[in-house]
Short mmCIF file of C-alpha atoms (C1' of nucleotides) in Angstrom, two decimals:
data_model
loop_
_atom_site.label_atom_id
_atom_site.label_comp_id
_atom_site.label_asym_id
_atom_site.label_seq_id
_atom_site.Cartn_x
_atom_site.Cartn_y
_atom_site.Cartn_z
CA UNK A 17 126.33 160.48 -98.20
CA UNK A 18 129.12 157.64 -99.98
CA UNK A 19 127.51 154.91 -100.36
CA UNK A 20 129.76 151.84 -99.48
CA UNK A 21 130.91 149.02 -101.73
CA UNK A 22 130.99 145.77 -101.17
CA UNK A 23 134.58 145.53 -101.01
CA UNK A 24 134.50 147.59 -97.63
CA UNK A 25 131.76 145.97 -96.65
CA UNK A 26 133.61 142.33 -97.05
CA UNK A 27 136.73 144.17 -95.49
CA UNK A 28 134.42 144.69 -92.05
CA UNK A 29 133.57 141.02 -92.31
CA UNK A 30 137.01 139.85 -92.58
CA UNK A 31 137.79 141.80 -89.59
CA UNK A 32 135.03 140.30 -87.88
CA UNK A 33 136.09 136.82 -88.63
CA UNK A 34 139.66 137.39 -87.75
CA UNK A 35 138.72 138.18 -84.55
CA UNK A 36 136.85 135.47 -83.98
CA UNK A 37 139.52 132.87 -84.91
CA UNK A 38 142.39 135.16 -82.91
CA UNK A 39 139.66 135.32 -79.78
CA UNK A 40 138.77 131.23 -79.87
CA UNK A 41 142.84 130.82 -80.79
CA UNK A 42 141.95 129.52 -84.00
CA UNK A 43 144.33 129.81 -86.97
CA UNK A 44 144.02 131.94 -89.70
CA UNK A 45 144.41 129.94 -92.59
CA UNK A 46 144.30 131.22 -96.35
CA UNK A 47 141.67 128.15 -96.76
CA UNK A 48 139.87 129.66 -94.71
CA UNK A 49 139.58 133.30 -96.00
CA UNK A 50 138.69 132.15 -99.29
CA UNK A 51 135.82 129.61 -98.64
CA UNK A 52 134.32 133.13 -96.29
CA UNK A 53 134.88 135.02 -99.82
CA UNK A 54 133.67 131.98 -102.10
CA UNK A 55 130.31 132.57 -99.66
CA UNK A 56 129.93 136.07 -99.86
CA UNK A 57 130.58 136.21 -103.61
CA UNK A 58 127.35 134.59 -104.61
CA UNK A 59 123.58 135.30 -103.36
CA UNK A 60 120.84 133.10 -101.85
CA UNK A 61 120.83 129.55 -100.59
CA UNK A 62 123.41 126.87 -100.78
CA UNK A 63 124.70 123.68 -99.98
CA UNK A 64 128.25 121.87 -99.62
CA UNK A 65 128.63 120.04 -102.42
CA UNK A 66 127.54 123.37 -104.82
CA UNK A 67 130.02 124.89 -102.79
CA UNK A 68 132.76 122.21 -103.16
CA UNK A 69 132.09 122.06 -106.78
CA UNK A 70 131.96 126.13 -107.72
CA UNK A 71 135.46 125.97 -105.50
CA UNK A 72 136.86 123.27 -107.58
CA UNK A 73 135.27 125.54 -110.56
CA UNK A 74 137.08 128.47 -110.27
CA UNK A 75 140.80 126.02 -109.59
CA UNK A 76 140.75 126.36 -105.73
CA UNK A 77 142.37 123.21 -104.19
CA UNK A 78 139.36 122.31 -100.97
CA UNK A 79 138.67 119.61 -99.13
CA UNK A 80 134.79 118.78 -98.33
CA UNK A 81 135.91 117.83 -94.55
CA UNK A 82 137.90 121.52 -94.69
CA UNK A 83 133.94 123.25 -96.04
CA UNK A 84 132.57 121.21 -93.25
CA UNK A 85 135.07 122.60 -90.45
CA UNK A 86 134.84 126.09 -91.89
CA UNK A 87 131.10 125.79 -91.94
CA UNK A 88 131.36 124.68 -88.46
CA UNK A 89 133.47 128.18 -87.88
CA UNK A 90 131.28 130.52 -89.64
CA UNK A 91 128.03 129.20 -87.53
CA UNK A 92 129.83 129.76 -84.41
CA UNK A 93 130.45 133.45 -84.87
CA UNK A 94 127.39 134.11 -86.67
CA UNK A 95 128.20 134.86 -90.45
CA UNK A 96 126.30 132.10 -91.75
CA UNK A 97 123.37 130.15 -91.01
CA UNK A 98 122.24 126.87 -91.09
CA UNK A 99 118.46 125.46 -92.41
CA UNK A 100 117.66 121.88 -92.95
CA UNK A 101 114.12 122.48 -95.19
CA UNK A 102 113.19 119.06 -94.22
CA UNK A 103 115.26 117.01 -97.06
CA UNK A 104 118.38 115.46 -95.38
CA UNK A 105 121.33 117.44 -96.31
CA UNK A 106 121.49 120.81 -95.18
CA UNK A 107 121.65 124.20 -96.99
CA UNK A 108 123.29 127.47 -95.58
CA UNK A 109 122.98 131.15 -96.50
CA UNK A 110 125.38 133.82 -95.80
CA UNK A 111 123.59 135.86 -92.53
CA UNK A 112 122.20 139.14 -93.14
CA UNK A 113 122.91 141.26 -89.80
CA UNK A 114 120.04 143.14 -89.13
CA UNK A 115 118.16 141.50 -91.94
CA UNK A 116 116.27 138.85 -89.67
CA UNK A 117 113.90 136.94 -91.81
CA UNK A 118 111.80 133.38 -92.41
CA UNK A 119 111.57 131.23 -95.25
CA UNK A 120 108.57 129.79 -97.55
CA UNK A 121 109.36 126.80 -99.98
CA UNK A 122 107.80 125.63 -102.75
CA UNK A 123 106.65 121.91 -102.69
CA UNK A 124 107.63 121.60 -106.30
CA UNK A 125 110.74 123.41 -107.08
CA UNK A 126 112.16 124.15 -103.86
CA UNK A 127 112.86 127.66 -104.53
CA UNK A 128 112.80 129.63 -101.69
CA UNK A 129 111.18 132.78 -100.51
CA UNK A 130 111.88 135.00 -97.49
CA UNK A 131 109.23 137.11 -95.24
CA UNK A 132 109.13 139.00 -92.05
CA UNK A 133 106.89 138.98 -89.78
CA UNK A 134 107.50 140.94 -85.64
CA UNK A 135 104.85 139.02 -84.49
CA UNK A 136 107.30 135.78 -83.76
CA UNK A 137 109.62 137.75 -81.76
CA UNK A 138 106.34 137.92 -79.98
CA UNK A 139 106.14 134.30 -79.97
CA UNK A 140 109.48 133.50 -79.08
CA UNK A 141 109.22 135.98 -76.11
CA UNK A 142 106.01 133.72 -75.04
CA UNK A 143 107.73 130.80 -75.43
CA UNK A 144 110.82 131.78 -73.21
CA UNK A 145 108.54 132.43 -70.45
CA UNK A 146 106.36 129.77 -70.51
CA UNK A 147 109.60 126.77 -70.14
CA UNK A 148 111.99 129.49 -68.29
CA UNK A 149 114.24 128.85 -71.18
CA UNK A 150 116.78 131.32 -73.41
CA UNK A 151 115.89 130.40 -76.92
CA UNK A 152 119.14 130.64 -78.82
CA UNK A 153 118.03 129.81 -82.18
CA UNK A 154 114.57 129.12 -84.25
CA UNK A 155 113.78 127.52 -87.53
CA UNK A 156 110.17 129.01 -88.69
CA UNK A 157 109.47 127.66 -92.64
CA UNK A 158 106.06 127.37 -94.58
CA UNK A 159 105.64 124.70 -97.46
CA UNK A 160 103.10 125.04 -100.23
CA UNK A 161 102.23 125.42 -103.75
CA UNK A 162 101.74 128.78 -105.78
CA UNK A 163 97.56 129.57 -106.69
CA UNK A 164 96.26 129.65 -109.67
CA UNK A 165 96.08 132.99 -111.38
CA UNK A 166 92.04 133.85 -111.32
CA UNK B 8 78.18 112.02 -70.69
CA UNK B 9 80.13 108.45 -71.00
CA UNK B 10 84.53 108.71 -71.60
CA UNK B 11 85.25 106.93 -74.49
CA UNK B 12 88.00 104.81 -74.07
CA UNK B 13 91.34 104.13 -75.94
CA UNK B 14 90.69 101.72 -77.69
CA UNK B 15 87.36 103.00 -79.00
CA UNK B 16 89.03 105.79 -80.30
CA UNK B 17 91.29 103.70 -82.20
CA UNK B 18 88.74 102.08 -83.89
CA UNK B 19 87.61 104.97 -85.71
CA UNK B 20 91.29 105.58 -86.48
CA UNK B 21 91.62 101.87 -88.14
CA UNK B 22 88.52 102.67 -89.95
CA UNK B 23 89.80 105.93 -91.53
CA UNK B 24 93.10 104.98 -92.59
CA UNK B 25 91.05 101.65 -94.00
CA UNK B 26 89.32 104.08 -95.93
CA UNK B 27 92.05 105.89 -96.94
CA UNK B 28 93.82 102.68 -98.28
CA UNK B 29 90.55 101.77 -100.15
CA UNK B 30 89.85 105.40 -101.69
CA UNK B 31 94.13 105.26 -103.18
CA UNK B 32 93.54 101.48 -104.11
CA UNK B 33 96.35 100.34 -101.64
CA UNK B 34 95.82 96.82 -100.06
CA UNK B 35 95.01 96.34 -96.67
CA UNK B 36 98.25 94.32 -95.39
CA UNK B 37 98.35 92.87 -91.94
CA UNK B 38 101.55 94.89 -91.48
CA UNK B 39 100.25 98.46 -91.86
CA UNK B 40 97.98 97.45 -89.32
CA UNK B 41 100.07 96.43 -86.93
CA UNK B 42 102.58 99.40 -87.29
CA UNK B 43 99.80 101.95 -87.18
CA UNK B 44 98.97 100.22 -83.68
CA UNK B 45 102.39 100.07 -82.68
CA UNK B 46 102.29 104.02 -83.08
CA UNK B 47 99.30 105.09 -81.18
CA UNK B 48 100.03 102.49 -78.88
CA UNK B 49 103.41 105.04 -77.47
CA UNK B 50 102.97 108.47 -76.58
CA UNK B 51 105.43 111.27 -77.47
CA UNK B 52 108.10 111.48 -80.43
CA UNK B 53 109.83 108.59 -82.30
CA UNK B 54 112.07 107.54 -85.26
CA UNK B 55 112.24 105.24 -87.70
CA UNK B 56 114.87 103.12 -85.93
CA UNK B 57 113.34 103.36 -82.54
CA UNK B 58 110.25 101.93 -83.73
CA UNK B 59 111.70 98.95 -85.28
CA UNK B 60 113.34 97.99 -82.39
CA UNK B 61 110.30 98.39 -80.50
CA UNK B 62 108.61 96.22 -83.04
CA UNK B 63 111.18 93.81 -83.07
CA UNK B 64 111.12 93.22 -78.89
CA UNK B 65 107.34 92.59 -79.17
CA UNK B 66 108.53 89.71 -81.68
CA UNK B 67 106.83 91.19 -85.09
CA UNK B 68 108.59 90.54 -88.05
CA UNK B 69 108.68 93.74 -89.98
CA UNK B 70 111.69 95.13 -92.19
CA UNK B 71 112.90 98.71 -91.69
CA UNK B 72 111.90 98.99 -95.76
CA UNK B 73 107.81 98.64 -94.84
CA UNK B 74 108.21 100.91 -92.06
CA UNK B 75 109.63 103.26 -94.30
CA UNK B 76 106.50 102.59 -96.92
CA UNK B 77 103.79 103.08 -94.30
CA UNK B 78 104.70 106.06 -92.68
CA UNK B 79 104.62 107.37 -95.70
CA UNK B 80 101.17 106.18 -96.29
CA UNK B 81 100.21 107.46 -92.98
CA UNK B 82 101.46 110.63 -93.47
CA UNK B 83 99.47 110.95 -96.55
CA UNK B 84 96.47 110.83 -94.64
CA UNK B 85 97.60 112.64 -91.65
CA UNK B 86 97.48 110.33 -88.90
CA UNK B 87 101.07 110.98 -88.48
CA UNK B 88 103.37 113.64 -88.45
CA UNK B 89 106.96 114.54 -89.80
CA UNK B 90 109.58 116.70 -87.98
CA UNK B 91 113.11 117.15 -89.17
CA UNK B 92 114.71 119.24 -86.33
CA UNK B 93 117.94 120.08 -87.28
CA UNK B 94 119.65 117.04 -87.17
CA UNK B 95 119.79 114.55 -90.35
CA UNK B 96 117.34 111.91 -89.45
CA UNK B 97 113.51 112.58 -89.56
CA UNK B 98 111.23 111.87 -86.21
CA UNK B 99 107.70 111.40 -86.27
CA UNK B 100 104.59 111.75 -83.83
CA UNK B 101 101.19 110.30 -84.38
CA UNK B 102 99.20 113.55 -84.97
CA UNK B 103 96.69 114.70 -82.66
CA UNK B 104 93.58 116.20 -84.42
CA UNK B 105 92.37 119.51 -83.32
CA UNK B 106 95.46 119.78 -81.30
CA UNK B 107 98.09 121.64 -83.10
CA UNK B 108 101.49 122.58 -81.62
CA UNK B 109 104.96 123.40 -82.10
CA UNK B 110 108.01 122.59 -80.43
CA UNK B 111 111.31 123.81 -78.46
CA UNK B 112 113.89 121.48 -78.14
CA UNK B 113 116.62 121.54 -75.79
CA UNK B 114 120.10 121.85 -77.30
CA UNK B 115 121.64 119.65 -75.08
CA UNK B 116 119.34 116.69 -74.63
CA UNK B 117 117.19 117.00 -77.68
CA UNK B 118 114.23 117.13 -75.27
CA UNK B 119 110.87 118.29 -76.93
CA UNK B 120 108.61 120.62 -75.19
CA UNK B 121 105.05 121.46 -77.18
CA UNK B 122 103.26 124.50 -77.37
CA UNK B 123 100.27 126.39 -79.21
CA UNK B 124 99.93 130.10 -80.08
CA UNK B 125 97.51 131.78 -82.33
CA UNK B 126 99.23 134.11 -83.59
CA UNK B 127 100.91 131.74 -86.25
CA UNK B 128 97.60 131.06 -87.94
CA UNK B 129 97.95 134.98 -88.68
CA UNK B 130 100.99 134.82 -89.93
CA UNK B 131 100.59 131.88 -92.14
CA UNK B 132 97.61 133.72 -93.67
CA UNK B 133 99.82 136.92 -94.34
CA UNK B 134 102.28 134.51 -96.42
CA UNK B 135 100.00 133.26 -98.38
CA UNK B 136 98.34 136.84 -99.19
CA UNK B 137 102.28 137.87 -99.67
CA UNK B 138 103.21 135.30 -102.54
CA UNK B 139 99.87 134.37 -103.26
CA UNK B 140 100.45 130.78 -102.80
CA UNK B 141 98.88 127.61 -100.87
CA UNK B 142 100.20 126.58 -97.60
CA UNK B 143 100.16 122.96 -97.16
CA UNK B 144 102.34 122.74 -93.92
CA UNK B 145 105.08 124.21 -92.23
CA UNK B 146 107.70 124.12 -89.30
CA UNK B 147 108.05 125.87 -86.28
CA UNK B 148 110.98 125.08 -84.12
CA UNK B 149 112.57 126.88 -81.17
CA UNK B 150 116.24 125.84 -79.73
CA UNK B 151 117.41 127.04 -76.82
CA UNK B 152 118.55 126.02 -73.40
CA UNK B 153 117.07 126.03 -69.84
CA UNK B 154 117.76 129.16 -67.42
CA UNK B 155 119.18 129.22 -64.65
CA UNK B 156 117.00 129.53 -61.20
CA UNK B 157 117.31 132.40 -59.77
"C1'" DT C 15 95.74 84.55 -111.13
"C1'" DT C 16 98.44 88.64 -110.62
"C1'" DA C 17 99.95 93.01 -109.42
"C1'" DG C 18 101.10 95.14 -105.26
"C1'" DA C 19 103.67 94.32 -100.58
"C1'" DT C 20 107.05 92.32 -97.78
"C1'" DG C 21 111.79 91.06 -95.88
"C1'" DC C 22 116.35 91.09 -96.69
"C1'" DA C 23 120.53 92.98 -98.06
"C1'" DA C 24 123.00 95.89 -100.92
"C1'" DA C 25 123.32 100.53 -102.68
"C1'" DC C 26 123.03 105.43 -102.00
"C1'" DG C 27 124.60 109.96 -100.53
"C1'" DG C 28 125.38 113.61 -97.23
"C1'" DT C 29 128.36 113.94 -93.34
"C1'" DT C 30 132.10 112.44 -90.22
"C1'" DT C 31 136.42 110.43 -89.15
"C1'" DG C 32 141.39 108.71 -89.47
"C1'" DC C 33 145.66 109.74 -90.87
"C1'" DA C 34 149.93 111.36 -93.09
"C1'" DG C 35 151.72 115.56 -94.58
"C1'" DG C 36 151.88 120.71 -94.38
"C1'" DG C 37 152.05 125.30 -92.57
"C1'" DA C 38 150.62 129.05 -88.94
"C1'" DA C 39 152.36 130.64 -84.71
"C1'" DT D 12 159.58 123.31 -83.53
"C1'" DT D 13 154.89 122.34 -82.31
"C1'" DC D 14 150.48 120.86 -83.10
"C1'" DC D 15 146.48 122.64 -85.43
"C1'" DC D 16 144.69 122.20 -90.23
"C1'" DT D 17 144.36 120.33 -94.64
"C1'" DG D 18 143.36 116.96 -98.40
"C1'" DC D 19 142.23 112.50 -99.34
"C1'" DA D 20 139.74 108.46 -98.82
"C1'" DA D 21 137.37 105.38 -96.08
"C1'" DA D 22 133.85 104.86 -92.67
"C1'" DC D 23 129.42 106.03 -91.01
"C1'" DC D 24 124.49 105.79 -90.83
"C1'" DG D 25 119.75 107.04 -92.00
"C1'" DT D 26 117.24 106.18 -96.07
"C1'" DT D 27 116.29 104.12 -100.63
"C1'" DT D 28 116.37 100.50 -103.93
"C1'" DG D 29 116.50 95.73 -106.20
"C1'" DC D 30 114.82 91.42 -106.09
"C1'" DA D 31 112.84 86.96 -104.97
"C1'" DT D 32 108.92 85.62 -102.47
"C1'" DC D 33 104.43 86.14 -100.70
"C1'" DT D 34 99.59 87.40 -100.51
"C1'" DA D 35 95.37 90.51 -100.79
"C1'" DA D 36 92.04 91.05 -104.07
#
DNA sequence: TTAGATGCAAACGGTTTGCAGGGAA
DNA sequence: TTCCCTGCAAACCGTTTGCATCTAA
C-alpha cells in the first residue's frame, strides 16, 4: 500500500475549501489559499499575531483583519478550530478529521497536551437529552502542574 | 432539625475569607467586604462590568480596578469561580461548595444551563495518570442550540 | 507611622471596524 | 463592470497599570 504525502493530502484540503467558498459564493482569493497553506505548514497550536508575523517572515504581504476573516472562513467549514485556554486572545489549531481530541495545559508554561477519552461522547450524549438540545461544539481542558519525579 | 438561614450561612463565609486575608497578610478593607456581599447577595453568572454597575446603583463607591483586585483574591480562596466561555471577557459565579457542575450555553443567547456527571472525575484521574501531572482545575463547556419540538 | 489599598484615568493589547483601492467573477 | 476583499489604520473594549491619596494595622 502507497503511502500518501502530504502534498496530496493538502491537495484534498484545497479541494475541500474550494468548495466551500464556491458553495457559500465566496471568492477564491490567492490570500486566501496561502494563509490555509501558511496553517497547514506548521504543527500544534497558534495564535494571530504568530501567524501575522511568520507571514510577514517568509515576505507575504497580509493584513491582520484579512487572518481574522480567513479565520472566520476556515471555522465555518471545519478546517480549523478555535480554543480560548482561558487567557484573552484566542489560539487555533489546524483540525485533525477523525483525530477528535481534548487538551491539558500547564499552569506554568502553557504548553499544551492532547488526550482522548470516549467517555465524553458519553457525556455529551447525556447532556443533549437532558436540555433537548443539539450540542454543536464543546471545549473540555484540564489545568495543572507536572509531579514531582518520586 | 432547624434551616439555617442566608444570612447565617454567610457568616461563616465572611469568616473564612477573613481568615484567608489574615493567613496571606492582606488587610481587611471595608471594600472586599462589601463586594464579596454584593456577590452572594445575586444568584447565577456575572461579569466584571455587570457587577460594577450593580454596585454603583446601590450607591457604593468602588472603582472597576478593586473589583478587579478582589476577585482575584476571592478566587484564590475559592469562594468564587472563573469561566471564560468562548468569548473574550471572563464571567464569574460565586462557587457553590460540594456542588460541582459544568455548563452548556446556548449559541444564540449565551444562556447557561448547569449540569453534573461523574464520569469526569474519571476522566480527570486518567489525565493525570497519563502525563503524570497535578490537576488544579479545568473547563467543561458544551455549545449548542435548542431542538426543535417535535 | 507606613506599607498596602483605593479611585481615577490613562495605557495596554487582542479584536473589530471604516474606508479607499484592487481584483475575482 | 460590479461589488466582494484586501491592507492599513483607527476605533473598540475588557483588563491592567501608574499614581496621588487614604487607611488598616
Amino acid at each position: 500500500m502507497i503511502k500518501k504525502g502530504p502534498e496530496e493530502n493538502f491537495e484534498k484540503i484545497k479541494i475541500f475549501f474550494t468548495e466551500y467558498l464556491e458553495r457559500n459564493s465566496h471568492r477564491k482569493t490567492p490570500e486566501r489559499y496561502t494563509i490555509l497553506k501558511e496553517i497547514f505548514a506548521t504543527e500544534g497550536h497558534f495564535d494571530i499575531e504568530t501567524l501575522y508575523i511568520r507571514m510577514k517572515n517568509h515576505k507575504y504581504r497580509v493584513s491582520r483583519a484579512t487572518l481574522y476573516n480567513t479565520m472566520e472562513l476556515l471555522l465555518g467549514c471545519g478546517l480549523v478550530t478555535k480554543h480560548q485556554f482561558g487567557t484573552n486572545y484566542a489560539q487555533f489549531e489546524k483540525a485533525m478529521m477523525f483525530k477528535q481530541h481534548d487538551h491539558f495545559i500547564f499552569n506554568d508554561t502553557g504548553e499544551v497536551k492532547e488526550f482522548y477519552d470516549p467517555r465524553i461522547a458519553a457525556i455529551r450524549a447525556n447532556v443533549e437529552n437532558d436540555f433537548n438540545v443539539e450540542i454543536t461544539h464543546y471545549s473540555l481542558t484540564f489545568y495543572g502542574n507536572s509531579r514531582l519525579k518520586k
